[in-house]
Tab-separated table of C-alpha atoms and ligand atoms in Angstrom:
chain	number	residue	atom	x	y	z
A	1	MET	CA	2.986	-34.154	-51.924
A	2	ALA	CA	5.883	-36.217	-51.590
A	3	GLU	CA	5.356	-38.831	-48.826
A	4	ARG	CA	7.137	-38.475	-45.680
A	5	GLN	CA	8.998	-41.424	-44.084
A	6	SER	CA	9.145	-41.918	-40.305
A	7	ILE	CA	12.461	-42.199	-38.928
A	8	HIS	CA	11.261	-44.390	-36.199
A	9	GLY	CA	9.840	-47.027	-38.572
A	10	GLN	CA	6.884	-48.362	-39.449
A	11	TRP	CA	4.101	-51.057	-38.189
A	12	SER	CA	4.259	-53.836	-40.214
A	13	SER	CA	0.856	-54.141	-41.337
A	14	ARG	CA	-2.608	-52.296	-40.556
A	15	LEU	CA	-3.600	-55.087	-38.381
A	16	VAL	CA	-0.534	-54.290	-36.207
A	17	PHE	CA	-1.398	-50.442	-35.978
A	18	ILE	CA	-5.111	-51.517	-34.929
A	19	LEU	CA	-3.595	-53.645	-32.262
A	20	ALA	CA	-1.273	-51.270	-30.927
A	21	ALA	CA	-3.858	-48.384	-30.989
A	22	THR	CA	-6.423	-50.791	-29.444
A	23	GLY	CA	-3.704	-51.627	-26.585
A	24	SER	CA	-3.307	-47.983	-25.983
A	25	ALA	CA	-7.132	-47.295	-25.845
A	26	VAL	CA	-8.214	-50.246	-23.891
A	27	GLY	CA	-6.743	-50.003	-20.482
A	28	LEU	CA	-7.365	-48.778	-16.722
A	29	GLY	CA	-9.587	-46.659	-18.354
A	30	ASN	CA	-11.896	-49.159	-19.347
A	31	VAL	CA	-11.821	-51.666	-16.299
A	32	TRP	CA	-10.904	-49.226	-13.344
A	33	LYS	CA	-12.176	-45.539	-14.499
A	34	PHE	CA	-15.231	-46.244	-16.139
A	35	PRO	CA	-16.894	-48.359	-13.675
A	36	TYR	CA	-15.969	-46.059	-10.958
A	37	ILE	CA	-17.046	-42.729	-12.486
A	38	THR	CA	-20.208	-44.418	-13.597
A	39	GLY	CA	-20.988	-45.283	-9.784
A	40	GLU	CA	-20.274	-41.761	-8.981
A	41	ASN	CA	-22.327	-40.182	-11.379
A	42	GLY	CA	-25.264	-42.317	-11.261
A	43	GLY	CA	-25.471	-44.602	-13.691
A	44	GLY	CA	-27.373	-44.860	-17.270
A	45	ALA	CA	-27.572	-41.379	-17.935
A	46	PHE	CA	-24.016	-40.952	-17.869
A	47	VAL	CA	-23.501	-43.729	-19.590
A	48	ILE	CA	-25.494	-42.654	-22.363
A	49	VAL	CA	-23.870	-39.240	-22.655
A	50	TYR	CA	-20.284	-41.209	-22.877
A	51	LEU	CA	-21.503	-43.285	-25.405
A	52	VAL	CA	-22.891	-40.310	-27.561
A	53	CYS	CA	-19.635	-38.670	-27.016
A	54	ILE	CA	-17.827	-41.337	-28.045
A	55	ALA	CA	-19.572	-41.528	-31.622
A	56	LEU	CA	-19.781	-37.919	-32.207
A	57	VAL	CA	-16.825	-36.626	-30.599
A	58	GLY	CA	-14.178	-39.488	-30.263
A	59	VAL	CA	-14.547	-41.483	-33.546
A	60	PRO	CA	-13.977	-38.085	-35.919
A	61	ILE	CA	-11.361	-36.888	-33.464
A	62	MET	CA	-9.514	-40.232	-33.573
A	63	MET	CA	-9.819	-40.084	-37.470
A	64	ALA	CA	-8.126	-36.516	-37.500
A	65	GLU	CA	-5.348	-37.753	-35.189
A	66	ILE	CA	-4.497	-40.722	-37.325
A	67	MET	CA	-4.641	-38.277	-40.348
A	68	LEU	CA	-2.468	-35.565	-39.085
A	69	GLY	CA	0.028	-38.286	-37.667
A	70	ARG	CA	0.398	-40.224	-40.644
A	71	ARG	CA	0.563	-37.001	-43.030
A	72	GLY	CA	3.175	-35.625	-40.663
A	73	ARG	CA	4.842	-38.909	-40.012
A	74	GLN	CA	6.882	-37.090	-36.817
A	75	SER	CA	6.197	-36.610	-33.129
A	76	PRO	CA	3.046	-34.788	-32.616
A	77	ILE	CA	5.157	-31.663	-31.910
A	78	ASN	CA	7.087	-31.632	-35.216
A	79	THR	CA	4.050	-33.191	-37.148
A	80	MET	CA	2.226	-30.239	-36.039
A	81	ALA	CA	4.835	-27.498	-37.222
A	82	ALA	CA	5.423	-29.152	-40.125
A	83	LEU	CA	1.580	-29.015	-41.165
A	84	SER	CA	1.210	-25.947	-40.122
A	85	ARG	CA	3.777	-24.636	-42.352
A	86	GLU	CA	2.538	-26.787	-45.383
A	87	GLU	CA	-0.955	-25.657	-45.079
A	88	GLY	CA	0.093	-22.036	-44.578
A	89	ALA	CA	-1.473	-21.910	-40.534
A	90	ASN	CA	0.531	-20.248	-37.789
A	91	LYS	CA	3.580	-22.193	-36.294
A	92	ALA	CA	1.976	-21.784	-32.825
A	93	TRP	CA	-0.513	-24.900	-33.801
A	94	SER	CA	2.431	-27.185	-32.422
A	95	LEU	CA	1.392	-26.038	-28.949
A	96	ILE	CA	-1.028	-29.397	-29.554
A	97	GLY	CA	1.766	-31.251	-29.455
A	98	TRP	CA	3.330	-29.527	-26.243
A	99	SER	CA	0.463	-29.576	-24.289
A	100	GLY	CA	-0.018	-32.931	-25.083
A	101	VAL	CA	3.841	-34.080	-24.113
A	102	LEU	CA	2.770	-32.256	-20.755
A	103	ALA	CA	-0.565	-33.964	-20.388
A	104	GLY	CA	1.238	-37.294	-21.141
A	105	PHE	CA	3.388	-37.064	-18.236
A	106	PHE	CA	0.667	-36.029	-16.178
A	107	ILE	CA	-1.510	-38.646	-17.125
A	108	LEU	CA	1.165	-41.501	-16.987
A	109	SER	CA	2.155	-40.340	-13.088
A	110	TYR	CA	-0.525	-41.380	-11.745
A	111	TYR	CA	-1.818	-44.239	-14.301
A	112	SER	CA	1.326	-45.918	-13.179
A	113	VAL	CA	0.352	-45.294	-9.702
A	114	ILE	CA	-3.137	-47.165	-10.190
A	115	ALA	CA	-1.269	-49.761	-12.415
A	116	GLY	CA	0.793	-50.236	-9.340
A	117	TRP	CA	-2.727	-51.138	-7.382
A	118	ALA	CA	-3.228	-54.039	-10.452
A	119	LEU	CA	0.325	-55.430	-9.903
A	120	ALA	CA	-0.261	-55.561	-6.260
A	121	TYR	CA	-3.063	-57.240	-6.497
A	122	VAL	CA	-1.558	-59.856	-9.100
A	123	ALA	CA	0.739	-60.704	-5.849
A	124	ARG	CA	-2.355	-61.070	-3.454
A	125	ALA	CA	-4.731	-63.152	-5.976
A	126	GLY	CA	-1.488	-65.355	-6.614
A	127	ALA	CA	-1.212	-65.731	-2.682
A	128	GLY	CA	-4.837	-67.140	-2.568
A	129	LEU	CA	-5.809	-64.289	-0.404
A	130	PHE	CA	-9.091	-63.677	-2.074
A	131	SER	CA	-10.580	-67.150	-0.872
A	132	GLY	CA	-13.393	-66.499	1.172
A	133	LEU	CA	-13.044	-62.655	1.324
A	134	ASP	CA	-16.318	-60.829	2.472
A	135	ALA	CA	-17.015	-57.076	1.597
A	136	ALA	CA	-15.658	-56.034	4.642
A	137	GLY	CA	-12.266	-58.201	3.999
A	138	VAL	CA	-11.803	-56.749	0.563
A	139	GLU	CA	-12.205	-53.038	1.907
A	140	SER	CA	-9.629	-53.924	4.578
A	141	MET	CA	-7.317	-55.543	2.055
A	142	PHE	CA	-7.796	-52.254	-0.173
A	143	ASN	CA	-6.771	-49.830	2.694
A	144	SER	CA	-4.077	-51.651	3.654
A	145	LEU	CA	-2.677	-51.103	0.138
A	146	VAL	CA	-3.187	-47.336	-0.508
A	147	GLY	CA	-2.575	-46.455	3.295
A	148	SER	CA	0.972	-47.604	2.809
A	149	PRO	CA	3.173	-45.040	0.910
A	150	GLU	CA	5.924	-47.284	0.770
A	151	ARG	CA	4.052	-50.143	-0.730
A	152	LEU	CA	2.492	-47.651	-3.410
A	153	LEU	CA	6.224	-46.419	-3.898
A	154	ALA	CA	7.089	-50.012	-4.653
A	155	TRP	CA	4.695	-50.725	-7.290
A	156	HIS	CA	4.569	-47.496	-8.739
A	157	THR	CA	8.444	-47.826	-9.388
A	158	LEU	CA	8.239	-51.277	-10.612
A	159	PHE	CA	5.628	-50.310	-13.074
A	160	MET	CA	7.316	-47.111	-14.225
A	161	LEU	CA	10.393	-49.247	-15.096
A	162	MET	CA	8.269	-51.906	-16.849
A	163	SER	CA	6.908	-49.031	-19.372
A	164	MET	CA	10.651	-47.545	-19.753
A	165	PHE	CA	11.752	-50.756	-20.703
A	166	VAL	CA	9.411	-51.402	-23.735
A	167	VAL	CA	9.659	-47.581	-24.863
A	168	ALA	CA	13.280	-47.831	-24.586
A	169	LYS	CA	12.933	-51.362	-26.958
A	170	GLY	CA	11.092	-49.431	-29.428
A	171	VAL	CA	7.014	-49.639	-29.367
A	172	LYS	CA	7.061	-52.239	-32.361
A	173	SER	CA	9.115	-54.868	-31.066
A	174	GLY	CA	7.985	-57.129	-28.305
A	175	LEU	CA	4.736	-54.953	-27.551
A	176	GLU	CA	2.925	-56.137	-30.883
A	177	LYS	CA	2.862	-59.926	-29.873
A	178	ALA	CA	1.770	-59.377	-26.236
A	179	VAL	CA	-0.836	-57.464	-27.494
A	180	THR	CA	-2.194	-59.711	-30.179
A	181	TYR	CA	-2.912	-62.560	-27.188
A	182	LEU	CA	-3.307	-60.872	-23.992
A	183	MET	CA	-6.278	-58.285	-25.111
A	184	PRO	CA	-8.513	-61.268	-26.530
A	185	ALA	CA	-7.488	-63.394	-23.123
A	186	LEU	CA	-8.743	-60.043	-21.038
A	187	PHE	CA	-11.785	-60.136	-23.051
A	188	LEU	CA	-12.568	-63.550	-22.305
A	189	LEU	CA	-11.834	-63.356	-18.759
A	190	LEU	CA	-14.306	-60.396	-18.671
A	191	LEU	CA	-16.848	-62.599	-20.051
A	192	LEU	CA	-16.358	-64.941	-17.598
A	193	LEU	CA	-16.759	-62.248	-14.802
A	194	VAL	CA	-20.337	-61.349	-16.271
A	195	GLY	CA	-21.190	-65.084	-16.184
A	196	TYR	CA	-20.428	-64.836	-12.537
A	197	ALA	CA	-22.543	-61.782	-12.372
A	198	MET	CA	-25.263	-63.596	-13.746
A	199	ASN	CA	-25.475	-65.743	-11.159
A	200	THR	CA	-24.942	-63.380	-8.318
A	201	GLY	CA	-28.829	-62.636	-8.215
A	202	PHE	CA	-28.544	-58.755	-8.812
A	203	PHE	CA	-27.717	-58.792	-12.649
A	204	VAL	CA	-30.736	-57.171	-13.515
A	205	GLU	CA	-30.104	-54.358	-10.944
A	206	GLY	CA	-26.701	-54.252	-12.375
A	207	LEU	CA	-27.992	-53.442	-15.963
A	208	GLU	CA	-30.808	-51.148	-14.719
A	209	PHE	CA	-28.137	-49.075	-13.095
A	210	LEU	CA	-25.855	-49.217	-16.252
A	211	PHE	CA	-28.416	-48.824	-18.629
A	212	SER	CA	-31.688	-47.256	-17.721
A	213	PRO	CA	-31.058	-43.427	-17.523
A	214	ASP	CA	-32.387	-41.146	-15.146
A	215	PHE	CA	-31.461	-37.619	-16.733
A	216	SER	CA	-31.648	-35.727	-13.490
A	217	LYS	CA	-28.539	-37.447	-11.999
A	218	LEU	CA	-26.564	-35.372	-14.940
A	219	ILE	CA	-27.992	-32.067	-13.565
A	220	TYR	CA	-27.745	-32.623	-9.835
A	221	THR	CA	-24.961	-34.037	-8.179
A	222	CYS	CA	-26.071	-35.325	-4.422
A	223	GLN	CA	-24.265	-36.066	-1.484
A	224	VAL	CA	-25.725	-37.042	2.210
A	225	VAL	CA	-23.717	-34.599	4.312
A	226	ASP	CA	-24.664	-35.500	7.962
A	227	GLY	CA	-27.540	-37.490	7.038
A	228	VAL	CA	-28.919	-34.697	5.278
A	229	GLU	CA	-28.836	-34.778	1.424
A	230	GLN	CA	-27.661	-31.809	-0.473
A	231	CYS	CA	-27.972	-31.596	-4.233
A	232	ASP	CA	-26.181	-28.610	-6.009
A	233	ILE	CA	-26.417	-27.943	-9.927
A	234	SER	CA	-23.021	-28.616	-11.335
A	235	GLY	CA	-21.800	-29.711	-14.805
A	236	GLY	CA	-19.804	-32.314	-13.493
A	237	PRO	CA	-21.321	-35.444	-14.902
A	238	LEU	CA	-21.469	-34.202	-18.496
A	239	LEU	CA	-18.037	-32.882	-18.538
A	240	VAL	CA	-16.604	-36.114	-16.923
A	241	ALA	CA	-18.394	-38.355	-19.499
A	242	MET	CA	-16.870	-36.146	-22.347
A	243	GLY	CA	-13.521	-36.125	-20.812
A	244	HIS	CA	-13.833	-40.112	-20.084
A	245	ALA	CA	-14.294	-40.412	-23.959
A	246	PHE	CA	-11.229	-38.761	-24.651
A	247	PHE	CA	-9.369	-40.727	-21.929
A	248	THR	CA	-10.352	-44.040	-23.005
A	249	LEU	CA	-9.725	-43.473	-26.910
A	250	SER	CA	-6.281	-41.846	-25.669
A	251	LEU	CA	-7.427	-38.865	-27.397
A	252	GLY	CA	-6.269	-35.213	-27.326
A	253	MET	CA	-2.790	-35.590	-26.579
A	254	GLY	CA	-0.929	-37.273	-29.706
A	255	ALA	CA	-0.769	-40.906	-28.668
A	256	ILE	CA	-3.020	-41.774	-31.407
A	257	MET	CA	-1.238	-39.216	-33.486
A	258	VAL	CA	2.215	-40.778	-33.007
A	259	TYR	CA	1.018	-44.049	-33.724
A	260	GLY	CA	-0.420	-42.706	-36.921
A	261	SER	CA	2.926	-41.698	-37.767
A	262	TYR	CA	3.909	-45.390	-38.045
A	263	MET	CA	1.023	-46.423	-39.907
A	264	PRO	CA	1.130	-47.602	-43.578
A	265	LYS	CA	-0.072	-45.539	-46.235
A	266	LYS	CA	-2.429	-47.769	-47.769
A	267	SER	CA	-4.744	-48.152	-44.698
A	268	SER	CA	-8.161	-47.353	-43.944
A	269	ILE	CA	-8.003	-44.393	-41.207
A	270	ALA	CA	-11.974	-44.610	-41.008
A	271	GLY	CA	-12.360	-48.314	-40.683
A	272	SER	CA	-9.492	-48.659	-38.271
A	273	ALA	CA	-11.124	-45.584	-35.942
A	274	VAL	CA	-14.400	-47.355	-35.751
A	275	LEU	CA	-13.377	-50.502	-35.161
A	276	ILE	CA	-10.952	-49.241	-32.276
A	277	ALA	CA	-13.704	-47.125	-30.517
A	278	LEU	CA	-16.028	-50.203	-30.934
A	279	LEU	CA	-13.657	-52.591	-29.119
A	280	ASP	CA	-12.615	-50.053	-26.578
A	281	THR	CA	-16.571	-49.422	-25.668
A	282	LEU	CA	-17.382	-53.019	-25.486
A	283	VAL	CA	-14.724	-53.991	-22.976
A	284	ALA	CA	-15.962	-50.553	-20.998
A	285	LEU	CA	-19.438	-52.118	-20.857
A	286	LEU	CA	-18.597	-55.630	-20.020
A	287	ALA	CA	-16.610	-54.762	-17.073
A	288	GLY	CA	-19.786	-52.351	-15.727
A	289	MET	CA	-21.819	-55.283	-16.293
A	290	ALA	CA	-19.434	-57.395	-14.583
A	291	ILE	CA	-18.934	-54.964	-11.483
A	292	PHE	CA	-22.371	-53.619	-10.484
A	293	PRO	CA	-24.020	-56.792	-10.020
A	294	ILE	CA	-21.488	-57.849	-7.694
A	295	VAL	CA	-21.882	-54.264	-5.885
A	296	PHE	CA	-25.391	-54.590	-5.532
A	297	ALA	CA	-24.991	-58.166	-4.278
A	298	ASN	CA	-22.920	-57.213	-1.674
A	299	GLY	CA	-24.625	-54.369	-0.370
A	300	LEU	CA	-21.617	-51.941	-1.736
A	301	GLU	CA	-21.617	-48.510	-2.824
A	302	PRO	CA	-21.700	-47.707	-6.708
A	303	GLY	CA	-19.924	-44.423	-5.791
A	304	ALA	CA	-16.929	-45.718	-3.681
A	305	GLY	CA	-14.465	-44.230	-5.791
A	306	PRO	CA	-11.401	-44.959	-7.447
A	307	GLY	CA	-11.248	-48.335	-4.951
A	308	LEU	CA	-14.233	-49.700	-6.581
A	309	ILE	CA	-13.196	-52.595	-8.732
A	310	PHE	CA	-10.586	-53.439	-6.127
A	311	GLN	CA	-13.429	-53.899	-3.504
A	312	THR	CA	-15.596	-55.740	-5.595
A	313	LEU	CA	-13.863	-57.942	-7.968
A	314	PRO	CA	-11.990	-60.005	-5.179
A	315	ILE	CA	-14.911	-61.047	-3.742
A	316	ALA	CA	-16.219	-62.861	-7.176
A	317	PHE	CA	-12.775	-64.681	-7.550
A	318	GLY	CA	-12.528	-65.416	-3.834
A	319	GLY	CA	-16.318	-67.253	-4.395
A	320	MET	CA	-15.961	-68.871	-7.607
A	321	PRO	CA	-14.693	-72.299	-8.399
A	322	GLY	CA	-10.776	-71.850	-9.865
A	323	GLY	CA	-10.934	-68.221	-8.353
A	324	HIS	CA	-7.347	-68.462	-7.497
A	325	LEU	CA	-5.961	-69.161	-11.067
A	326	PHE	CA	-8.942	-66.689	-12.688
A	327	GLY	CA	-8.203	-63.873	-10.360
A	328	THR	CA	-4.537	-63.991	-10.593
A	329	LEU	CA	-4.747	-64.091	-14.395
A	330	PHE	CA	-7.343	-61.473	-14.609
A	331	PHE	CA	-5.130	-58.507	-12.556
A	332	VAL	CA	-2.207	-60.040	-14.815
A	333	LEU	CA	-4.130	-59.216	-17.872
A	334	LEU	CA	-5.248	-55.912	-16.235
A	335	VAL	CA	-1.486	-55.095	-15.638
A	336	PHE	CA	-0.575	-56.122	-19.577
A	337	ALA	CA	-3.522	-53.997	-20.549
A	338	ALA	CA	-2.230	-51.095	-18.332
A	339	TRP	CA	1.079	-51.565	-19.875
A	340	SER	CA	-0.068	-51.297	-23.566
A	341	SER	CA	-1.595	-47.955	-22.747
A	342	SER	CA	1.466	-46.329	-20.813
A	343	ILE	CA	3.751	-46.595	-23.175
A	344	SER	CA	1.501	-44.374	-25.708
A	345	LEU	CA	1.478	-41.955	-22.795
A	346	ILE	CA	5.286	-41.467	-23.171
A	347	GLU	CA	6.084	-42.026	-27.106
A	348	PRO	CA	5.228	-38.533	-28.108
A	349	ALA	CA	7.458	-37.323	-25.699
A	350	VAL	CA	10.070	-39.912	-26.760
A	351	ALA	CA	9.799	-39.395	-30.576
A	352	TRP	CA	10.477	-35.435	-29.935
A	353	LEU	CA	13.624	-36.346	-27.686
A	354	VAL	CA	14.919	-38.541	-30.722
A	355	GLU	CA	14.044	-36.083	-33.628
A	356	ASN	CA	15.260	-32.938	-31.527
A	357	ARG	CA	17.971	-33.755	-29.446
A	358	GLU	CA	19.578	-36.550	-31.083
A	359	MET	CA	19.026	-38.764	-28.232
A	360	THR	CA	18.825	-42.474	-28.093
A	361	ARG	CA	15.361	-44.421	-27.158
A	362	VAL	CA	17.044	-45.679	-24.133
A	363	ARG	CA	18.269	-42.207	-23.011
A	364	ALA	CA	15.169	-40.610	-23.816
A	365	SER	CA	13.045	-43.157	-22.024
A	366	ILE	CA	15.097	-43.030	-18.731
A	367	TRP	CA	14.616	-39.088	-18.725
A	368	ILE	CA	10.990	-39.147	-19.305
A	369	GLY	CA	10.273	-42.256	-17.262
A	370	LEU	CA	12.265	-40.608	-14.132
A	371	THR	CA	10.409	-37.283	-14.382
A	372	THR	CA	7.075	-38.941	-14.621
A	373	TRP	CA	7.976	-41.132	-11.626
A	374	VAL	CA	8.828	-38.115	-9.481
A	375	ILE	CA	5.230	-36.492	-10.420
A	376	GLY	CA	3.787	-39.932	-9.517
A	377	LEU	CA	4.965	-39.446	-5.829
A	378	GLY	CA	2.170	-36.524	-5.348
A	379	THR	CA	-0.302	-39.204	-6.442
A	380	VAL	CA	1.213	-42.036	-4.160
A	381	PHE	CA	1.054	-39.694	-0.986
A	382	SER	CA	-2.421	-37.978	-1.985
A	383	PHE	CA	-3.819	-41.729	-0.661
A	384	ASN	CA	-2.321	-41.859	2.539
A	385	ILE	CA	0.199	-39.074	4.007
A	386	TRP	CA	-1.192	-35.860	2.077
A	387	SER	CA	-4.896	-37.385	1.707
A	388	ASP	CA	-5.974	-34.022	3.693
A	389	VAL	CA	-3.833	-31.862	1.401
A	390	LYS	CA	-6.485	-30.393	-0.630
A	391	LEU	CA	-6.794	-27.689	-3.423
A	392	PHE	CA	-10.411	-26.896	-4.523
A	393	ASP	CA	-11.314	-29.496	-2.626
A	394	MET	CA	-9.249	-32.115	-4.545
A	395	THR	CA	-6.646	-34.275	-3.319
A	396	PHE	CA	-3.151	-34.222	-5.518
A	397	PHE	CA	-4.480	-37.387	-7.674
A	398	ASP	CA	-7.814	-35.919	-8.261
A	399	LEU	CA	-6.484	-32.622	-9.521
A	400	LEU	CA	-4.445	-34.328	-11.958
A	401	ASP	CA	-7.094	-36.512	-13.159
A	402	TYR	CA	-9.445	-33.674	-13.683
A	403	LEU	CA	-6.823	-31.323	-15.329
A	404	THR	CA	-5.685	-33.743	-17.690
A	405	ALA	CA	-8.739	-35.771	-18.543
A	406	ASN	CA	-11.643	-33.234	-18.249
A	407	ILE	CA	-9.453	-30.253	-19.407
A	408	MET	CA	-6.230	-30.607	-21.181
A	409	LEU	CA	-7.585	-33.623	-23.413
A	410	PRO	CA	-11.066	-32.098	-24.710
A	411	LEU	CA	-8.965	-28.686	-25.212
A	412	GLY	CA	-6.196	-30.729	-27.427
A	413	GLY	CA	-9.237	-32.566	-29.166
A	414	LEU	CA	-10.640	-29.264	-29.952
A	415	LEU	CA	-7.642	-27.900	-31.285
A	416	ILE	CA	-7.189	-30.900	-33.395
A	417	ALA	CA	-10.749	-30.423	-34.835
A	418	ILE	CA	-10.527	-26.776	-35.611
A	419	PHE	CA	-6.691	-27.469	-37.469
A	420	SER	CA	-8.180	-30.443	-39.396
A	421	GLY	CA	-11.585	-29.223	-40.109
A	422	TRP	CA	-10.698	-25.472	-40.587
A	423	LEU	CA	-7.378	-24.785	-41.490
A	424	MET	CA	-6.077	-27.789	-43.419
A	425	LYS	CA	-7.307	-27.731	-46.938
A	426	LYS	CA	-10.079	-30.156	-47.664
A	427	ALA	CA	-7.678	-31.583	-50.435
A	428	SER	CA	-4.991	-32.432	-48.174
A	429	SER	CA	-7.242	-34.345	-45.750
A	430	GLN	CA	-9.071	-35.930	-48.366
A	431	GLU	CA	-5.840	-37.021	-49.847
A	432	GLU	CA	-4.747	-38.668	-46.573
A	433	PHE	CA	-8.046	-40.308	-45.669
A	434	ALA	CA	-8.203	-41.431	-49.635
A	435	MET	CA	-11.846	-41.762	-49.098
A	436	ALA	CA	-14.695	-40.553	-51.065
A	437	GLY	CA	-18.252	-39.311	-51.585
A	438	SER	CA	-20.636	-39.398	-48.441
A	439	ALA	CA	-17.997	-41.408	-45.502
A	440	TYR	CA	-15.701	-38.162	-46.160
A	441	SER	CA	-18.440	-35.863	-46.199
A	442	LEU	CA	-19.801	-37.381	-43.001
A	443	TRP	CA	-16.489	-37.015	-41.325
A	444	TRP	CA	-15.825	-33.243	-42.876
A	445	THR	CA	-19.175	-32.369	-41.371
A	446	LEU	CA	-18.526	-33.803	-37.909
A	447	ILE	CA	-14.954	-32.407	-37.674
A	448	ARG	CA	-15.791	-29.013	-38.506
A	449	TYR	CA	-19.272	-28.597	-36.575
A	450	VAL	CA	-20.364	-31.490	-34.529
A	451	SER	CA	-17.344	-32.378	-32.329
A	452	PRO	CA	-15.755	-28.635	-31.794
A	453	PHE	CA	-19.194	-27.688	-30.891
A	454	ALA	CA	-19.906	-30.305	-28.615
A	455	VAL	CA	-16.882	-29.872	-26.739
A	456	VAL	CA	-17.094	-26.072	-26.248
A	457	VAL	CA	-20.953	-26.463	-24.958
A	458	VAL	CA	-20.004	-28.911	-22.596
A	459	PHE	CA	-17.194	-26.586	-21.205
A	460	LEU	CA	-19.519	-23.819	-20.977
A	461	HIS	CA	-22.026	-26.031	-19.161
A	462	ALA	CA	-19.407	-26.856	-16.796
A	463	ILE	CA	-18.429	-23.227	-15.972
A	464	GLY	CA	-22.039	-22.797	-15.360
A	465	LEU	CA	-22.774	-20.567	-18.167
A	466	PHE	CA	-26.173	-22.643	-18.562
B	1	LIG	N1	-6.755	-44.822	-23.033
B	1	LIG	C1	-5.941	-45.641	-21.859
B	1	LIG	C2	-6.995	-45.972	-21.404
B	1	LIG	O1	-8.136	-45.884	-21.159
B	1	LIG	C3	-5.098	-44.302	-21.043
B	1	LIG	C4	-4.348	-43.676	-22.169
B	1	LIG	C5	-3.251	-44.229	-22.880
B	1	LIG	C6	-4.316	-42.387	-22.393
B	1	LIG	N2	-2.996	-43.075	-23.772
B	1	LIG	C7	-3.567	-42.028	-23.601
B	1	LIG	C8	-5.332	-41.488	-22.201
B	1	LIG	C9	-3.407	-40.979	-23.988
B	1	LIG	C10	-5.314	-40.110	-22.558
B	1	LIG	C11	-4.353	-40.179	-23.759
B	1	LIG	O2	-6.603	-46.669	-20.024
């Protein structure tokens, strides 16, 4: 096959691809979402399922996405159309690209609101408001933020503008450099927080919560209603763990595919995917190890929900020497981590508009940013004036999160696995991977049998089939 070129340019090296993809993967999902969903789903057993999903579903599908993107060299919609033509498959496979674009809009719409919380906390930390705060103090600080539609709206708008700005400039310029320094810095600050957590006297409790599995928690979800514990059997935790494996690795919607389309030809896809998944997992586990000891030391609730890190970390920063500086720095870095993730959520749509509508990147970014900003209003209000508006017992934010992470991304991933494992000729994928022998066979087995099977089983379990 004659090799295609991307009209959007190429990463300058494999390292840059790895940085960009790690920048996409490491974000609010690791530091904000992983701890709170682990807390809500009972800890250890949930973490194990999540790790298994990363290894058996996430890594093979990530390799598949990079491979498809690099072969197609276009936006995911056009890549899937081109490859299905080439492989003699139905054109309808470009639906993977379309559903990805939609998922990207939905995810970014709430991602931007939560990133706005992080921005607000940069201001609070910078103003020294954490010092001496106790558990009640951080809680009221958090509630006063999410209870105010005006404030949430302002921060959401600011974050959206930041994302549009980078995407308009082109993913390659600017961001490459930022990611090179900021990711390692975030990592170091997480280590510092883990160090703090070790001195809370509750480090062991934290580790136990994270790593000692109680598998009954996966089957039963229990809630205390009016003093009575009510447990119901549901597929919830399994689905949430699998959905999060997709979310945290940015899989199932074309983000990694579009980044793969800018990847230089002679780069190892397998090596890159494994490295990105390892770094991403490490960051999530460190965040968990920092947060849960603080939760237990302060008598907080692990299942406190989306506000968890905002109600725990300020206590730590408020009580440690240099906390003013470190606290500000931490939230700045969290914003950068979210920023480098958010742009990958709209890049597939922007690339498509540039290819098919001959728009400039600037115009495309404005349109997409504006649309996403409007959808984001639903999330802004779901924390205050619409907090009682519920569908299936979920607020607008809960619903979007559930729909994207637990349904759209795994479904997209399933289709990607079927396409690359069953429809694409073996010779094509093997040529693109340039991988020989057992490494290729391992991927082939996983993507054909293991990953799709796991996704289907978890789906069937979630709808209560067994
Ligand atoms: N992975 C990012 C995080 O953990 C979020 C993200 C960026 C994402 N791009 C994505 C999630 C694409 C799903 C799909 O914060």
